[in-house]
Short mmCIF file of C-alpha atoms in Angstrom, two decimals:
data_model
loop_
_atom_site.label_atom_id
_atom_site.label_comp_id
_atom_site.label_asym_id
_atom_site.label_seq_id
_atom_site.Cartn_x
_atom_site.Cartn_y
_atom_site.Cartn_z
CA UNK P 1 36.74 -42.12 -42.24
CA UNK P 2 38.02 -39.95 -45.04
CA UNK P 3 39.24 -36.71 -44.76
CA UNK P 4 36.05 -35.11 -46.05
CA UNK P 5 33.80 -36.89 -43.73
CA UNK P 6 36.12 -35.94 -40.51
CA UNK P 7 35.70 -32.30 -41.70
CA UNK P 8 31.67 -33.01 -41.81
CA UNK P 9 31.78 -34.34 -38.36
CA UNK P 10 33.57 -31.59 -37.04
CA UNK P 11 31.32 -29.04 -38.69
CA UNK P 12 28.41 -30.75 -37.07
CA UNK P 13 30.09 -30.70 -33.87
CA UNK P 14 30.70 -27.09 -33.97
CA UNK P 15 26.89 -26.39 -35.29
CA UNK P 16 25.66 -28.23 -32.00
CA UNK P 17 28.16 -26.19 -29.71
CA UNK P 18 26.80 -22.90 -31.44
CA UNK P 19 23.16 -24.14 -31.13
CA UNK P 20 23.66 -25.19 -27.19
CA UNK P 21 25.26 -21.76 -26.57
CA UNK P 22 22.45 -19.75 -28.17
CA UNK P 23 19.98 -21.81 -26.09
CA UNK P 24 21.84 -20.97 -22.93
CA UNK P 25 21.91 -17.57 -23.92
CA UNK P 26 18.25 -17.42 -24.52
CA UNK P 27 17.29 -19.23 -21.02
CA UNK P 28 19.70 -16.54 -19.40
CA UNK P 29 17.93 -13.87 -21.18
CA UNK P 30 14.47 -14.99 -19.90
CA UNK P 31 15.84 -15.56 -16.28
CA UNK P 32 17.24 -11.93 -16.18
CA UNK P 33 13.89 -10.41 -17.60
CA UNK P 34 11.61 -12.49 -15.59
CA UNK P 35 12.88 -14.40 -12.45
CA UNK P 36 15.88 -12.23 -11.69
CA UNK P 37 13.77 -9.07 -12.29
CA UNK P 38 13.10 -7.92 -8.86
CA UNK P 39 10.16 -5.72 -8.19
CA UNK P 40 8.84 -3.91 -5.22
CA UNK P 41 5.71 -5.25 -3.35
CA UNK P 42 2.50 -3.63 -3.96
CA UNK P 43 0.63 -2.56 -0.57
CA UNK P 44 -3.18 -1.73 -0.91
CA UNK P 45 -6.55 -1.44 1.12
CA UNK P 46 -8.64 -4.21 -0.23
CA UNK P 47 -11.88 -3.09 1.82
CA UNK P 48 -12.61 -0.59 4.36
CA UNK P 49 -15.59 -0.69 6.77
CA UNK P 50 -16.44 2.03 9.03
CA UNK P 51 -17.57 0.23 12.49
CA UNK P 52 -18.48 2.95 14.37
CA UNK P 53 -18.68 6.84 14.14
CA UNK P 54 -19.54 9.69 16.68
CA UNK P 55 -19.58 13.42 16.14
CA UNK P 56 -20.45 16.35 17.70
CA UNK P 57 -23.23 18.56 15.94
CA UNK P 58 -21.20 21.59 14.59
CA UNK P 59 -23.29 24.73 13.85
CA UNK P 60 -22.21 27.33 11.35
CA UNK P 61 -21.88 30.89 13.00
CA UNK P 62 -21.28 34.16 10.97
CA UNK P 63 -18.46 36.51 11.75
CA UNK P 64 -20.61 38.98 14.05
CA UNK P 65 -21.97 35.96 16.09
CA UNK P 66 -18.38 34.77 16.77
CA UNK P 67 -17.44 38.19 18.06
CA UNK P 68 -20.55 38.75 20.07
CA UNK P 69 -20.57 35.36 21.73
CA UNK P 70 -16.73 35.03 22.04
CA UNK P 71 -15.48 31.38 22.82
CA UNK P 72 -19.07 30.20 23.26
CA UNK P 73 -19.80 30.45 19.56
CA UNK P 74 -20.38 26.88 19.19
CA UNK P 75 -18.67 23.77 20.08
CA UNK P 76 -15.41 22.67 18.44
CA UNK P 77 -15.98 20.02 15.83
CA UNK P 78 -14.84 16.74 16.60
CA UNK P 79 -15.25 13.29 15.21
CA UNK P 80 -14.43 9.50 16.71
CA UNK P 81 -14.12 6.65 14.33
CA UNK P 82 -13.23 3.13 14.11
CA UNK P 83 -12.22 1.63 11.00
CA UNK P 84 -11.70 -2.34 9.91
CA UNK P 85 -9.49 -2.65 6.84
CA UNK P 86 -8.11 -5.39 4.88
CA UNK P 87 -4.75 -4.90 3.94
CA UNK P 88 -2.71 -6.71 1.15
CA UNK P 89 0.76 -7.10 0.36
CA UNK P 90 1.49 -8.39 -3.04
CA UNK P 91 4.79 -9.91 -4.10
CA UNK P 92 5.16 -10.74 -7.79
CA UNK P 93 8.72 -11.84 -7.50
CA UNK P 94 9.79 -15.47 -7.65
CA UNK P 95 11.45 -15.29 -4.12
CA UNK P 96 9.65 -14.64 -0.83
CA UNK P 97 9.79 -11.10 0.59
CA UNK P 98 10.55 -10.67 4.26
CA UNK P 99 9.61 -7.23 5.83
CA UNK P 100 10.07 -5.50 9.22
CA UNK P 101 7.59 -3.84 10.91
CA UNK P 102 5.90 -0.59 9.69
CA UNK P 103 3.55 1.82 10.71
CA UNK P 104 0.42 2.76 8.60
CA UNK P 105 -1.24 6.09 9.43
CA UNK P 106 -4.65 7.39 8.45
CA UNK P 107 -4.88 11.10 7.48
CA UNK P 108 -7.13 13.88 7.46
CA UNK P 109 -5.80 16.99 5.34
CA UNK P 110 -2.34 15.42 5.89
CA UNK P 111 -2.50 15.14 9.51
CA UNK P 112 -2.40 11.67 11.10
CA UNK P 113 -6.09 10.69 13.06
CA UNK P 114 -4.90 7.36 13.86
CA UNK P 115 -1.82 4.82 13.37
CA UNK P 116 -1.62 1.10 13.57
CA UNK P 117 1.49 -1.16 13.37
CA UNK P 118 2.20 -3.73 10.39
CA UNK P 119 3.78 -6.69 12.23
CA UNK P 120 7.03 -8.03 10.39
CA UNK P 121 6.46 -11.14 8.38
CA UNK P 122 6.79 -12.52 4.96
CA UNK P 123 4.95 -13.01 1.63
CA UNK P 124 5.96 -16.25 -0.19
CA UNK P 125 6.74 -15.79 -3.94
CA UNK P 126 3.93 -15.05 -6.21
CA UNK P 127 1.43 -14.70 -3.53
CA UNK P 128 -0.64 -12.00 -1.70
CA UNK P 129 -1.02 -11.87 1.76
CA UNK P 130 -4.03 -10.52 3.35
CA UNK P 131 -4.79 -9.63 6.99
CA UNK P 132 -7.23 -7.13 8.97
CA UNK P 133 -6.01 -3.71 10.68
CA UNK P 134 -8.28 -1.59 12.67
CA UNK P 135 -8.01 1.94 13.41
CA UNK P 136 -9.30 4.43 16.28
CA UNK P 137 -9.33 7.86 14.76
CA UNK P 138 -9.73 10.79 16.73
CA UNK P 139 -9.76 14.47 15.63
CA UNK P 140 -7.85 15.77 18.77
CA UNK P 141 -4.61 15.75 17.00
CA UNK P 142 -5.92 18.63 14.72
CA UNK P 143 -4.94 20.61 17.59
CA UNK P 144 -7.75 23.20 17.32
CA UNK P 145 -7.24 23.43 13.24
CA UNK P 146 -10.90 21.88 13.11
CA UNK P 147 -12.62 24.51 10.62
CA UNK P 148 -12.43 22.32 7.50
CA UNK P 149 -13.48 19.35 9.69
CA UNK P 150 -16.53 21.30 10.57
CA UNK P 151 -17.23 21.95 7.00
CA UNK P 152 -17.03 18.35 5.98
CA UNK P 153 -19.30 17.13 8.91
CA UNK P 154 -21.84 19.66 7.69
CA UNK P 155 -21.45 18.46 4.00
CA UNK P 156 -21.98 14.98 5.29
CA UNK P 157 -18.69 13.85 3.12
CA UNK P 158 -15.17 13.31 4.88
CA UNK P 159 -12.04 12.75 2.84
CA UNK P 160 -9.43 10.55 4.49
CA UNK P 161 -5.99 9.04 2.87
CA UNK P 162 -3.24 6.41 4.29
CA UNK P 163 0.45 6.28 3.81
CA UNK P 164 2.74 3.58 4.86
CA UNK P 165 6.09 2.43 3.67
CA UNK P 166 7.12 -1.45 4.11
CA UNK P 167 10.75 -2.15 4.00
CA UNK P 168 12.35 -5.54 3.49
CA UNK P 169 14.19 -7.98 1.54
CA UNK P 170 13.46 -10.26 -1.39
CA UNK P 171 15.30 -13.45 -1.14
CA UNK P 172 15.82 -15.61 -4.42
CA UNK P 173 17.35 -19.05 -4.40
CA UNK P 174 18.83 -18.72 -0.96
CA UNK P 175 21.80 -16.79 -2.52
CA UNK P 176 20.23 -13.43 -3.54
CA UNK P 177 18.96 -11.04 -1.39
CA UNK P 178 17.83 -7.47 -2.36
CA UNK P 179 16.45 -4.72 -0.36
CA UNK P 180 13.00 -3.60 -1.40
CA UNK P 181 10.55 -0.88 -0.31
CA UNK P 182 6.62 -0.90 -1.02
CA UNK P 183 4.88 2.50 -0.47
CA UNK P 184 1.10 2.66 -0.17
CA UNK P 185 -0.74 5.88 -0.80
CA UNK P 186 -4.70 5.62 -0.53
CA UNK P 187 -7.42 8.19 -0.38
CA UNK P 188 -11.24 7.60 -0.09
CA UNK P 189 -14.45 9.33 1.10
CA UNK P 190 -16.66 8.33 4.13
CA UNK P 191 -20.39 8.75 3.74
CA UNK P 192 -21.33 10.11 6.93
CA UNK P 193 -25.08 9.53 6.29
CA UNK P 194 -24.84 6.01 5.15
CA UNK P 195 -21.31 5.09 7.09
CA UNK P 196 -20.14 3.62 3.93
CA UNK P 197 -16.74 4.03 2.22
CA UNK P 198 -16.68 5.47 -1.39
CA UNK P 199 -14.20 6.02 -4.20
CA UNK P 200 -11.20 3.81 -2.70
CA UNK P 201 -8.34 4.83 -4.75
CA UNK P 202 -4.78 3.12 -4.26
CA UNK P 203 -1.69 4.35 -5.72
#
């Protein structure tokens, strides 16, 4: 092999090494932007159904009637409702998400009317876990602050919301463990005439 041929061979070798290094850098970049980028799980209500609903009949009274009748001005407005919901936990990561027990609350004007436990579990990589959760709602928790409830009963529309926070860890390649939390904030309307849930919106 001549001196010139040796230089050409060395140059080709360096070119191959440079190409390999660039390829490795590209692979690492792709992994960093996709696989290694860990996101929080998404928690949503997929569906809500009203299984049962009862309420006393709330009658509107003006101020003079309330003064004349005192505590007999009318019954305190109240509701009892049972909801059956389908909850979803979506894991968009390339590793499974293991989460602890969490509490899911249904609220009216910011006050919890009922709660349920989300049992600890796991969601496989790039999968969505679906399961049913039932709630028994009772307005007794309003502690006498039921004026808005009475107006809503009379209007035939009840506005409810939900809150939950699920804490857990995303496991990647059995080596990396990253703490992640998913928050759920949903709101919707219950049409009391049809017992149907409308305008379900989750963030």
